[in-house]
XYZ file of C-alpha atoms in Angstrom:
777
model
C -5.827 -9.659 0.573
C -2.248 -10.641 -0.021
C -1.734 -13.265 2.577
C -0.125 -20.754 -0.103
C 0.389 -27.874 -7.763
C 3.498 -29.308 -8.467
C 3.659 -31.006 -11.965
C 3.297 -34.739 -11.684
C 6.432 -36.808 -12.888
C 4.254 -38.075 -15.848
C 3.527 -34.497 -17.017
C 7.050 -33.424 -16.815
C 8.305 -36.428 -18.706
C 5.627 -36.200 -21.603
C 5.308 -32.560 -21.963
C 8.575 -30.505 -22.513
C 6.828 -27.292 -23.442
C 3.326 -27.875 -22.131
C 0.664 -25.654 -20.550
C -1.516 -27.768 -18.401
C -5.156 -26.655 -18.417
C -6.949 -29.876 -17.447
C -9.582 -29.612 -20.238
C -6.739 -29.522 -22.920
C -4.931 -32.603 -21.384
C -8.254 -34.532 -21.252
C -8.925 -34.198 -25.024
C -6.761 -35.479 -27.939
C -3.904 -33.112 -28.772
C -3.979 -31.355 -32.168
C -0.544 -31.166 -33.655
C 0.533 -28.271 -35.891
C 2.445 -28.241 -39.212
C 5.558 -26.476 -40.010
C 3.776 -23.836 -41.937
C 1.456 -23.123 -39.088
C 4.379 -22.693 -36.723
C 6.006 -20.366 -39.240
C 2.842 -18.270 -39.382
C 2.702 -17.935 -35.709
C 6.355 -16.888 -35.458
C 5.946 -14.266 -38.067
C 3.450 -12.497 -35.971
C 4.839 -13.289 -32.573
C 8.519 -12.092 -33.415
C 7.884 -9.289 -35.723
C 8.518 -6.694 -33.015
C 11.668 -8.364 -31.910
C 13.503 -9.331 -35.085
C 13.806 -6.622 -37.724
C 12.658 -7.424 -41.382
C 11.822 -11.032 -40.348
C 10.850 -13.189 -43.320
C 9.423 -16.602 -43.798
C 12.687 -17.814 -45.243
C 14.457 -16.739 -42.027
C 12.277 -19.097 -39.906
C 11.541 -22.156 -42.007
C 14.356 -23.926 -43.877
C 14.099 -26.597 -46.601
C 15.160 -30.274 -46.340
C 18.039 -31.506 -48.298
C 15.995 -31.631 -51.390
C 14.977 -28.198 -51.000
C 11.229 -28.987 -50.042
C 9.909 -26.739 -47.217
C 7.021 -29.364 -46.462
C 4.865 -26.865 -44.749
C 1.957 -29.064 -44.565
C 4.018 -31.708 -42.649
C 3.450 -32.005 -38.883
C 6.405 -30.292 -37.087
C 8.685 -32.134 -34.692
C 9.794 -30.970 -31.309
C 13.331 -30.291 -32.635
C 12.101 -28.493 -35.675
C 9.893 -26.276 -33.467
C 12.748 -25.396 -31.346
C 14.926 -24.407 -34.359
C 12.156 -22.307 -35.956
C 11.494 -20.446 -32.646
C 15.341 -19.864 -32.291
C 15.536 -18.570 -35.938
C 12.554 -16.221 -35.343
C 13.865 -14.573 -32.139
C 17.547 -14.723 -32.779
C 20.174 -14.975 -30.020
C 18.332 -14.771 -26.708
C 19.687 -12.924 -23.705
C 20.804 -14.886 -20.489
C 18.483 -14.624 -17.662
C 19.286 -12.472 -14.860
C 17.500 -11.418 -11.682
C 13.895 -12.651 -11.429
C 14.262 -14.705 -14.530
C 17.349 -16.627 -13.332
C 15.781 -17.024 -10.058
C 12.660 -18.608 -11.296
C 14.111 -20.773 -14.056
C 14.578 -24.463 -13.682
C 18.034 -25.209 -12.926
C 20.606 -27.726 -14.852
C 18.371 -28.071 -17.861
C 20.011 -30.146 -20.679
C 19.072 -32.631 -23.365
C 20.662 -35.745 -24.888
C 20.494 -37.126 -28.342
C 20.009 -33.571 -29.970
C 20.649 -33.808 -33.773
C 23.666 -31.867 -34.873
C 21.620 -29.400 -37.025
C 19.498 -28.469 -33.983
C 22.145 -28.109 -31.345
C 22.910 -24.335 -31.638
C 19.249 -23.550 -31.578
C 18.364 -25.796 -28.816
C 21.200 -24.548 -26.791
C 20.114 -21.034 -27.511
C 16.595 -21.642 -25.832
C 18.068 -23.709 -23.014
C 20.564 -21.111 -22.049
C 17.805 -18.563 -21.999
C 15.660 -20.682 -19.819
C 12.601 -20.753 -21.958
C 12.376 -24.506 -22.119
C 12.263 -26.890 -19.348
C 13.877 -30.369 -19.179
C 12.423 -33.946 -19.087
C 12.985 -36.461 -16.229
C 15.438 -38.368 -18.504
C 16.913 -35.458 -20.217
C 15.676 -36.708 -23.528
C 14.805 -34.219 -26.140
C 12.125 -36.448 -27.835
C 12.989 -34.570 -30.896
C 10.720 -36.453 -33.352
C 7.704 -35.961 -31.226
C 4.980 -33.563 -32.712
C 3.871 -30.449 -30.907
C 0.596 -28.419 -30.497
C 0.152 -24.845 -31.036
C -0.385 -24.242 -27.316
C 3.028 -25.808 -26.726
C 4.671 -23.520 -29.113
C 2.883 -20.480 -27.841
C 4.091 -21.336 -24.371
C 7.680 -20.970 -25.492
C 6.748 -17.745 -27.251
C 5.297 -16.348 -24.118
C 8.323 -17.240 -22.118
C 10.600 -15.259 -24.654
C 8.337 -12.314 -24.537
C 8.521 -12.403 -20.768
C 12.413 -12.806 -20.918
C 12.733 -9.824 -23.229
C 10.250 -7.544 -21.394
C 10.516 -5.086 -24.190
C 6.993 -4.855 -25.596
C 4.066 -4.118 -23.304
C 1.623 -5.379 -25.966
C 2.952 -8.912 -25.411
C 3.725 -9.032 -21.751
C 2.528 -5.820 -19.928
C 3.715 -6.811 -16.539
C 7.276 -7.953 -17.444
C 7.765 -4.858 -19.621
C 6.650 -2.171 -17.127
C 8.682 -3.806 -14.293
C 11.754 -5.182 -16.528
C 14.428 -2.972 -14.919
C 13.254 -3.758 -11.317
C 12.873 -7.578 -12.087
C 16.381 -7.690 -13.566
C 17.978 -5.931 -10.722
C 15.873 -7.461 -8.017
C 17.534 -8.849 -4.939
C 15.998 -10.876 -2.034
C 17.298 -9.892 1.482
C 18.996 -12.676 3.429
C 16.582 -14.829 5.231
C 13.544 -13.766 3.177
C 11.481 -15.638 0.581
C 10.617 -12.759 -1.776
C 10.918 -9.090 -2.653
C 8.730 -6.482 -4.390
C 6.163 -3.788 -3.977
C 4.642 -5.260 -0.700
C 7.820 -6.395 0.626
C 9.559 -3.055 0.077
C 6.926 -1.273 1.840
C 7.037 -3.811 4.683
C 10.853 -3.350 4.795
C 10.330 0.350 5.058
C 7.822 0.086 7.870
C 10.162 -2.374 9.585
C 13.063 0.122 9.391
C 10.656 2.882 10.897
C 9.547 0.629 13.608
C 12.972 -0.522 14.374
C 13.981 3.114 14.880
C 11.000 3.547 17.273
C 12.165 0.262 19.146
C 15.768 1.483 19.192
C 14.683 4.832 20.756
C 12.662 3.030 23.407
C 15.311 0.459 24.446
C 17.823 3.170 25.210
C 15.699 4.426 28.124
C 14.627 3.427 31.540
C 10.821 2.920 32.358
C 8.598 2.235 35.276
C 7.202 -1.304 35.526
C 4.096 -1.823 33.587
C 4.423 0.872 31.115
C 4.328 0.176 27.500
C 7.932 1.346 27.003
C 9.139 -1.086 29.884
C 7.209 -3.973 28.171
C 8.601 -3.228 24.592
C 12.207 -2.818 25.954
C 12.268 -5.854 28.122
C 10.510 -8.049 25.591
C 13.027 -7.048 22.851
C 15.940 -7.660 25.203
C 14.552 -11.131 26.055
C 14.508 -12.023 22.434
C 17.893 -10.657 21.702
C 19.595 -12.257 24.713
C 20.917 -15.487 22.817
C 23.566 -16.031 25.656
C 20.892 -16.540 28.169
C 18.672 -18.539 25.738
C 21.558 -20.807 24.780
C 22.295 -21.263 28.701
C 18.787 -22.422 29.173
C 18.713 -24.741 26.330
C 15.649 -26.905 26.503
C 15.386 -26.459 30.286
C 12.177 -24.510 30.021
C 10.388 -27.350 28.288
C 12.335 -30.420 29.698
C 9.891 -31.209 32.450
C 7.128 -31.310 29.725
C 8.984 -33.492 27.489
C 9.696 -35.850 30.381
C 6.038 -35.970 31.247
C 5.117 -36.820 27.677
C 7.723 -39.657 27.543
C 6.330 -41.081 30.804
C 2.819 -41.454 29.488
C 1.608 -44.903 29.339
C -2.206 -44.502 29.057
C -4.808 -42.337 27.471
C -5.833 -40.871 30.713
C -2.293 -39.692 31.394
C -1.923 -38.425 28.039
C -5.038 -36.287 28.453
C -3.580 -34.989 31.904
C -0.308 -33.953 30.169
C -2.348 -32.167 27.563
C -4.260 -30.374 30.338
C -0.946 -29.303 31.922
C 0.298 -27.939 28.652
C -2.759 -26.087 28.237
C -2.921 -24.591 31.665
C 0.874 -23.728 31.874
C 1.684 -22.858 28.298
C -1.877 -22.346 26.564
C -0.740 -25.062 24.214
C -3.138 -27.118 22.334
C -1.761 -30.629 21.628
C -4.107 -33.096 19.996
C -7.181 -30.974 19.777
C -8.436 -27.433 20.647
C -11.530 -25.597 21.419
C -11.764 -21.903 20.723
C -14.561 -19.130 20.412
C -15.119 -17.201 17.281
C -17.982 -15.460 15.417
C -20.925 -17.566 14.659
C -21.158 -17.642 10.860
C -25.062 -17.970 11.002
C -25.576 -15.246 13.676
C -22.679 -12.841 13.391
C -24.016 -11.051 16.638
C -22.740 -13.975 18.872
C -19.744 -16.143 19.367
C -19.805 -19.886 19.196
C -17.460 -22.742 19.989
C -15.168 -24.245 17.296
C -13.351 -27.507 17.535
C -10.246 -28.553 15.604
C -7.963 -31.434 15.627
C -4.695 -32.286 13.962
C -4.104 -30.731 10.567
C -1.366 -31.651 8.104
C 1.575 -28.939 8.234
C 2.276 -28.906 4.383
C 0.142 -28.595 1.342
C -1.906 -31.777 0.675
C -0.609 -31.826 -2.900
C 2.994 -32.397 -1.616
C 2.028 -35.564 0.303
C 0.246 -36.758 -2.891
C 3.147 -36.094 -5.143
C 5.593 -38.349 -3.124
C 8.998 -37.688 -2.367
C 10.347 -34.342 -3.287
C 12.886 -31.887 -2.036
C 10.088 -30.061 0.005
C 8.948 -33.355 1.680
C 12.642 -34.448 2.353
C 13.265 -31.054 4.004
C 9.971 -31.268 6.163
C 10.753 -34.904 7.298
C 14.331 -33.800 8.147
C 13.007 -30.904 10.157
C 10.735 -33.214 12.150
C 13.585 -35.440 13.003
C 15.823 -32.545 13.830
C 13.360 -31.264 16.375
C 12.799 -34.578 17.997
C 16.596 -34.930 18.134
C 16.901 -31.481 19.942
C 14.250 -32.726 22.472
C 16.378 -35.680 23.282
C 14.114 -38.359 21.755
C 16.199 -41.507 21.142
C 13.814 -42.727 18.359
C 13.586 -39.528 16.524
C 13.776 -40.993 12.957
C 11.082 -43.584 13.700
C 8.775 -41.101 15.378
C 9.365 -38.573 12.594
C 8.491 -41.151 9.877
C 5.456 -42.102 11.804
C 4.246 -38.683 12.182
C 4.677 -37.801 8.474
C 2.851 -40.928 7.494
C 0.015 -40.041 9.626
C -0.184 -36.565 8.159
C -0.032 -37.977 4.666
C -3.100 -40.240 5.397
C -4.928 -37.253 6.962
C -4.182 -35.013 3.961
C -6.300 -37.380 1.669
C -9.330 -36.244 3.744
C -8.524 -32.631 4.055
C -10.562 -30.043 2.282
C -8.921 -28.238 -0.639
C -7.366 -24.958 0.208
C -10.034 -22.901 -1.551
C -12.733 -24.663 0.287
C -11.737 -23.225 3.646
C -13.479 -19.953 2.353
C -16.731 -21.700 1.387
C -19.057 -21.345 4.364
C -21.218 -24.080 2.976
C -18.373 -26.451 3.577
C -16.932 -25.205 6.856
C -19.978 -24.217 8.893
C -20.779 -27.605 10.269
C -22.751 -27.630 13.530
C -22.420 -30.654 15.766
C -24.089 -31.192 19.274
C -21.735 -32.156 22.028
C -23.098 -35.748 21.862
C -22.431 -35.899 18.151
C -18.775 -34.788 18.711
C -18.504 -37.379 21.533
C -19.637 -40.057 19.124
C -16.808 -39.060 16.750
C -14.192 -39.267 19.612
C -15.283 -42.207 21.955
C -11.811 -42.215 23.487
C -12.272 -38.601 24.606
C -14.494 -37.129 27.302
C -15.663 -34.253 25.175
C -17.558 -32.521 27.790
C -14.470 -32.575 30.251
C -12.384 -31.379 27.352
C -14.506 -28.358 26.828
C -14.768 -27.436 30.465
C -11.159 -27.936 31.167
C -10.500 -25.706 28.337
C -12.215 -22.918 30.160
C -15.428 -22.832 28.272
C -19.134 -23.526 29.337
C -20.904 -26.448 27.543
C -22.401 -25.017 24.279
C -25.488 -25.803 22.451
C -23.275 -26.584 19.295
C -19.797 -27.029 18.245
C -18.584 -25.928 14.787
C -16.181 -28.207 12.929
C -14.539 -26.613 9.896
C -13.319 -29.795 8.279
C -15.502 -32.673 8.996
C -13.816 -35.428 6.954
C -10.253 -34.402 8.372
C -11.698 -34.456 11.893
C -13.136 -37.942 11.432
C -9.915 -39.174 9.858
C -7.952 -37.990 12.945
C -10.367 -39.403 15.352
C -9.313 -42.898 14.129
C -5.934 -42.175 15.508
C -7.201 -40.992 18.873
C -7.068 -44.542 20.370
C -4.852 -46.281 22.997
C -3.440 -48.317 20.067
C -1.748 -45.370 18.790
C -0.620 -43.984 22.003
C 2.991 -43.691 20.915
C 2.022 -41.710 17.926
C -0.166 -39.412 20.046
C 2.701 -38.818 22.294
C 4.977 -37.735 19.268
C 2.083 -35.380 18.077
C 2.097 -33.668 21.464
C 5.779 -33.367 21.707
C 6.060 -31.785 18.163
C 3.244 -29.439 19.064
C 5.279 -28.182 21.968
C 8.459 -28.167 19.787
C 6.663 -26.231 17.001
C 4.927 -23.933 19.410
C 8.032 -22.781 21.562
C 11.059 -24.029 19.894
C 11.956 -20.643 18.467
C 11.870 -19.068 21.877
C 14.593 -21.358 23.047
C 18.275 -21.575 21.966
C 20.264 -21.235 18.809
C 19.848 -24.863 17.940
C 16.345 -24.452 17.291
C 16.785 -21.218 15.173
C 19.551 -22.976 13.090
C 16.973 -25.792 12.523
C 14.415 -23.450 11.448
C 16.776 -21.656 9.187
C 17.872 -25.051 7.600
C 14.289 -25.873 6.890
C 13.427 -22.579 5.228
C 16.553 -22.975 2.956
C 15.586 -26.389 1.928
C 11.921 -26.029 1.714
C 11.484 -22.346 0.395
C 14.917 -21.786 -1.287
C 15.775 -19.021 1.403
C 19.357 -17.851 1.205
C 21.180 -16.373 4.191
C 19.725 -15.651 7.597
C 18.546 -12.525 9.532
C 20.664 -11.094 12.191
C 19.726 -11.483 15.970
C 18.781 -7.741 16.072
C 16.521 -8.093 13.010
C 14.768 -11.098 14.450
C 14.328 -9.335 17.740
C 12.906 -6.291 16.090
C 10.425 -8.314 13.996
C 9.289 -10.452 16.834
C 8.754 -7.105 18.994
C 6.667 -5.790 16.131
C 4.656 -8.923 15.879
C 3.859 -9.238 19.621
C 3.721 -5.461 20.567
C 1.783 -4.441 17.528
C -0.899 -2.548 19.580
C 1.583 -0.473 21.463
C 3.990 0.149 18.446
C 1.020 0.818 16.105
C 0.175 3.917 18.074
C 3.781 5.332 17.841
C 3.900 4.305 14.047
C 0.557 6.352 13.242
C 1.689 9.228 15.274
C 4.946 9.732 13.478
C 4.086 8.318 9.872
C 0.356 8.763 9.110
C -1.445 11.901 8.554
C -5.015 12.931 9.296
C -5.063 14.323 5.728
C -4.055 10.894 4.245
C -6.715 9.366 6.358
C -9.406 11.661 5.158
C -8.408 11.337 1.526
C -8.553 7.629 1.579
C -11.925 7.707 3.384
C -13.265 9.878 0.612
C -12.082 7.502 -1.969
C -13.717 4.679 -0.436
C -17.083 6.492 -0.086
C -16.670 7.244 -3.863
C -15.999 3.717 -4.633
C -18.960 2.353 -2.803
C -21.081 4.798 -4.644
C -19.622 3.789 -8.064
C -20.156 0.014 -7.022
C -23.880 0.659 -6.268
C -24.287 2.325 -9.701
C -22.521 -0.521 -11.503
C -24.580 -3.128 -9.565
C -27.859 -1.265 -10.645
C -26.822 -1.651 -14.254
C -25.841 -5.400 -14.251
C -27.779 -7.099 -17.200
C -27.544 -10.580 -15.590
C -29.048 -9.768 -12.122
C -32.506 -9.273 -11.259
C -34.018 -6.307 -9.500
C -34.656 -7.992 -6.224
C -31.106 -9.301 -5.851
C -29.651 -6.054 -6.868
C -31.628 -4.383 -4.071
C -30.047 -6.874 -1.603
C -26.578 -6.295 -2.960
C -26.996 -2.539 -2.707
C -28.273 -3.019 0.955
C -24.935 -4.807 1.561
C -23.022 -1.823 0.116
C -25.092 0.743 2.154
C -24.401 -1.052 5.447
C -20.641 -1.870 4.791
C -18.368 -0.628 7.581
C -15.198 1.163 6.427
C -12.068 1.175 8.662
C -9.106 3.376 7.628
C -5.445 3.646 9.035
C -5.949 2.536 12.645
C -8.482 1.466 15.147
C -10.441 4.121 17.278
C -9.052 2.524 20.500
C -5.682 1.265 21.479
C -6.790 -0.880 24.421
C -4.657 -4.092 24.096
C -4.598 -7.447 25.844
C -0.729 -6.769 26.452
C -1.971 -4.221 29.148
C -2.779 -7.224 31.366
C 0.499 -8.929 30.688
C 3.631 -8.730 32.887
C 6.687 -8.633 30.698
C 9.992 -9.311 32.395
C 13.525 -8.703 31.430
C 14.325 -12.420 31.820
C 13.347 -15.418 29.778
C 11.871 -15.000 26.325
C 10.087 -18.345 26.810
C 8.516 -17.100 29.969
C 7.318 -13.881 28.266
C 5.843 -15.871 25.386
C 4.035 -18.211 27.769
C 2.591 -15.094 29.603
C 1.335 -13.578 26.437
C -0.192 -16.971 25.329
C -1.980 -17.371 28.617
C -3.598 -13.836 28.416
C -4.510 -14.466 24.719
C -6.281 -17.692 25.835
C -8.117 -15.882 28.692
C -9.198 -13.187 26.259
C -10.746 -15.774 23.876
C -12.465 -17.611 26.981
C -14.011 -14.317 28.044
C -15.791 -13.762 24.605
C -18.144 -16.765 25.370
C -21.576 -15.381 26.008
C -20.709 -11.706 25.004
C -22.068 -9.969 22.051
C -19.631 -9.669 19.135
C -17.392 -6.555 19.405
C -16.868 -5.417 15.844
C -14.661 -2.484 16.677
C -11.526 -4.863 16.872
C -8.983 -5.056 14.139
C -7.518 -8.323 12.713
C -4.325 -6.603 11.432
C -1.755 -4.280 13.088
C -2.003 -0.538 11.925
C 1.329 -0.925 10.159
C 0.766 -4.144 8.243
C 0.968 -3.935 4.416
C -2.259 -5.585 3.762
C -5.951 -5.142 3.737
C -8.977 -7.280 4.102
C -12.779 -7.756 3.937
C -14.426 -9.491 6.950
C -17.655 -11.212 5.690
C -19.016 -11.765 9.238
C -18.989 -8.088 10.056
C -19.408 -6.845 6.426
C -16.491 -4.573 6.807
C -13.377 -3.453 4.640
C -10.133 -2.534 6.568
C -7.088 -0.722 5.270
C -4.252 -0.392 7.754
C -2.041 2.617 7.403
C 0.827 0.320 6.536
C -0.426 -0.256 2.967
C -1.225 3.507 2.432
C 2.127 4.419 0.981
C 3.711 4.566 -2.461
C 3.419 3.004 -4.898
C -0.017 2.011 -3.496
C -1.010 5.365 -2.266
C 0.907 8.750 -2.370
C -0.921 11.979 -1.295
C 1.312 13.898 -3.704
C 0.734 11.482 -6.638
C -1.583 11.932 -9.617
C -5.115 10.940 -9.168
C -4.653 8.291 -11.969
C -1.638 6.732 -10.251
C -3.485 6.424 -6.938
C -6.509 4.995 -8.676
C -4.285 2.368 -10.357
C -2.638 1.686 -6.975
C -4.844 1.983 -3.720
C -7.972 2.513 -5.819
C -7.898 -1.053 -7.400
C -7.114 -2.378 -3.863
C -9.968 -0.579 -2.278
C -12.433 -1.704 -4.825
C -10.875 -5.305 -4.606
C -11.788 -5.432 -0.918
C -15.340 -4.220 -1.641
C -15.583 -6.873 -4.350
C -14.739 -9.627 -1.836
C -18.325 -8.927 -0.381
C -19.545 -10.373 -3.730
C -16.987 -13.009 -4.503
C -17.791 -16.750 -4.642
C -17.417 -16.773 -0.833
C -18.448 -13.306 0.341
C -21.683 -13.552 -1.682
C -22.937 -16.174 0.698
C -23.146 -13.561 3.470
C -25.904 -10.931 3.947
C -25.472 -7.202 4.857
C -25.380 -8.154 8.595
C -22.610 -10.699 8.057
C -24.845 -13.748 8.385
C -24.405 -16.827 6.200
C -27.794 -16.771 4.586
C -28.969 -16.809 1.003
C -30.061 -13.496 -0.401
C -30.043 -14.417 -3.999
C -32.814 -15.604 -6.287
C -32.132 -19.101 -7.653
C -31.985 -17.943 -11.207
C -29.415 -15.039 -10.193
C -27.136 -17.303 -8.372
C -27.087 -19.853 -11.193
C -26.001 -16.988 -13.587
C -23.459 -15.969 -10.988
C -21.926 -19.332 -10.762
C -21.733 -19.597 -14.587
C -19.717 -16.267 -14.495
C -17.424 -17.631 -11.859
C -16.814 -20.730 -13.959
C -15.713 -18.318 -16.796
C -13.238 -16.522 -14.469
C -11.834 -19.945 -13.352
C -11.313 -20.866 -17.013
C -9.724 -17.628 -17.920
C -6.961 -18.054 -15.181
C -6.672 -21.775 -15.149
C -3.310 -23.078 -16.448
C -1.649 -19.640 -16.633
C 2.107 -20.001 -16.560
C 3.665 -17.707 -13.939
C 7.178 -19.280 -14.479
C 8.437 -21.986 -16.659
C 6.518 -25.256 -15.575
C 4.598 -23.462 -12.831
C 0.831 -22.996 -13.528
C -1.992 -21.302 -12.059
C -4.970 -23.172 -10.496
C -8.111 -21.173 -11.391
C -10.222 -22.943 -8.871
C -7.922 -22.257 -6.060
C -7.654 -18.631 -6.833
C -11.154 -17.808 -7.759
C -12.126 -15.519 -5.028
C -9.209 -13.337 -5.312
C -9.453 -13.270 -9.118
C -13.119 -12.091 -8.835
C -11.882 -9.334 -6.480
C -8.942 -8.379 -8.797
C -11.415 -8.028 -11.779
C -14.006 -6.118 -9.845
C -11.356 -3.657 -8.297
C -10.058 -2.883 -11.825
C -13.617 -2.383 -13.133
C -14.560 -0.153 -10.379
C -11.344 1.970 -10.638
C -11.677 2.472 -14.350
C -15.222 3.630 -13.715
C -13.787 6.397 -11.424
C -11.231 7.313 -14.057
C -14.041 8.314 -16.294
C -14.903 11.129 -13.983
C -11.604 12.735 -14.606
C -10.824 15.393 -17.230
C -8.617 13.880 -19.854
C -7.477 10.890 -17.722
C -4.069 9.524 -18.095
C -4.744 5.913 -18.584
C -1.089 4.955 -19.037
C -0.243 6.206 -15.603
C -3.134 4.272 -14.181
C -2.268 0.980 -15.745
C 1.525 1.297 -15.193
C 1.157 2.141 -11.465
C -1.175 -0.942 -11.149
C 1.491 -3.152 -12.652
C 4.152 -1.492 -10.363
C 2.218 -2.467 -7.203
C 2.428 -6.093 -8.110
C 6.125 -6.222 -8.858
C 7.459 -9.231 -7.101
C 10.421 -11.657 -7.138
C 10.898 -14.858 -5.210
C 12.570 -18.187 -5.133
C 11.323 -20.901 -7.465
C 10.497 -23.273 -4.471
C 8.346 -20.442 -2.870
C 6.455 -19.839 -6.069
C 5.755 -23.550 -6.607
C 4.351 -23.688 -2.965
C 2.285 -20.666 -3.552
C 0.848 -22.141 -6.581
C -0.525 -24.988 -4.445
C -1.662 -23.258 -1.375
C -2.202 -19.466 -2.005
C -5.720 -18.354 -2.963
C -4.074 -15.349 -4.652
C -2.896 -15.594 -8.224
C 0.830 -14.965 -8.841
C 1.554 -11.267 -9.131
C 2.276 -11.312 -12.827
C -1.267 -12.734 -13.445
C -2.709 -10.084 -11.151
C -1.576 -7.649 -13.795
C -1.776 -9.350 -17.160
C -4.772 -11.610 -16.608
C -6.817 -8.596 -15.397
C -5.954 -5.758 -17.625
C -6.669 -7.688 -20.761
C -10.393 -7.900 -19.911
C -10.900 -4.065 -20.237
C -11.260 -2.083 -23.471
C -9.577 0.924 -21.960
C -6.258 -1.104 -21.764
C -6.716 -2.106 -25.448
C -7.255 1.533 -26.489
C -4.489 3.001 -24.511
C -1.810 0.886 -25.896
C -3.302 -0.040 -29.413
C -3.503 -3.628 -28.813
C -4.869 -5.875 -31.518
C -5.289 -9.664 -32.049
C -1.779 -9.926 -33.166
C -0.420 -8.971 -29.728
C 0.110 -11.298 -26.733
C -1.949 -9.324 -24.319
C -4.935 -9.656 -26.613
C -7.799 -12.208 -25.538
C -10.797 -12.828 -27.658
C -12.776 -13.908 -24.546
C -13.070 -11.305 -21.891
C -14.598 -12.016 -18.461
C -16.221 -9.747 -15.954
C -18.766 -10.136 -13.139
C -18.942 -6.906 -11.243
């Protein structure tokens, strides 16, 4: 649920104040007059500047003429905005963190300098590439409104204009990101709390002595193997040196394949390609074989945008890893690898398309896959991977696979060797010495804007939590999750499914036959709350030793591979969980038609057994209904009640559904989450549909209460989405995350519901007002 487009140079240069919906950019801009800007500001600033008058905003020329019918210039617009809102506060906390740095303008007219400086100092205008103000250019109403929106967010004092920033103002201003992390907020704070609790459990365990093979022995020895940096540094790259030498010695495609097989057998490492077993999307009762080749490591938009701090950081990291491996041609090989990924990215699916079963469920025969890779013995590759020859192989991204196949030739042997080497370094580098950890920290600092690093003990605890999640999950549940809470949330889910069925039955755009199928999907939906029924774990079969962290990780990887191989030919086991019991998250699994809520997220502010019903509905209630809605978002709607990718819609109903999806896309597209960072409505469509459906269903439940407290409901909903992060991280999320930024998950949702307008007396004069409201479920 929780669980990644930069502006082009031309757009930054041309549009200092812009919002960037593509439809607006495609049409001729409509510029506004001085009088129109004055009218806008009289409404926008009336709650911020006492006794504001027209004369406070618009000043005459030397001859005394106001010239209200004259098109406003950029410099004039800046001055008028500054006059309307007065001296603006300096950004702190989240505002300071997310603002573009070092904004300044040249050639600012003397009469505008003080006002331009006022806006620049407040971080509500962004700079141009050449630092020119373009003071005589005209502006549109949308551009003026963008700066107004930024001021509303900066002040955070009127929930009618910016609900999210006002509710969370104190927290946002005081927010701090822990060293080594990219963000802080509701989810992260609970995650940190769970981490503290789990660290306490781990610390209790590591102080004891245990028999070999017990859960406690494995937890303790694994933790110490991660923490023992002296031993790791002493080993250096010795654990992988022989493999690196084998890769360097390769001089033919046959020898390259032999090295790959060795890496797979010894380390369960996939180099140039991989086969694996997963649920068949057309028949969710059985498993099938999936094939994947090389996929670019960073968002495709970064490659397309050209050189940037992120791409430079990535290329530097590639070189550093190859340097650490002893590669004498590290720079050359890193450049070649990056250029290959850049070419491959042009054939890659867009991020949102990886959730579209129509685009990812591509069945090939073994012979057809062989035709794509003439230089590979596909049958041998499948059997050497441990699998029986299948009737079909699924390729998720066909064009990307075909693009990579062109590199799988003897002519590209040197590049292919680099790919295999980097897969080894990426896969196991962090289990080696401090040099690799330092390289990772340097990359995160440059790529994500992360400041500081985590301590060795923190790293050891987190890695133990990730690897030993089944063992630690049981201990976490026993200590921190009550049977009463589990039952309470289960009752809430049952109630929400009932509400959802009622809402579906009343839809005016869906026919009776499709409604019947949708209700059937709700009737058969599986619900998992808190923790799995069985704590059986693949770790039971893994021998964990007190020695090498690297050796422990290879043993775990081998068992994981064996577990996957064993699935072939078996019926699908839907009792398995895809998350740990303490993960702060939730999910809908379309191939199982199930919703899952780990105990980790069932804590305040999402859920508090002692909180009011309204607060819990605004928190975990919207989350529960969000996950239910995923069964009917643009991706989940393509799976039936049994989890099979089959069409259960009438043609007419699905056409109406697609039209409603287009409205949701438009509603979110171009929303500004921070100055100069904009939301992609197509990328985030599935999650936006779920957010809207979650809010609609939770509000329906509110109607059952006597004299419901809507203020508590809406404010706790805004509270659960509080978040701060580095600007670099938010820019990356805007390109690669199918979730909208957290501010939009509040503001762009609540403004579609009449209860929100009535609770706070919002009218068309307020920033939270929208004339067009969207809703599907």
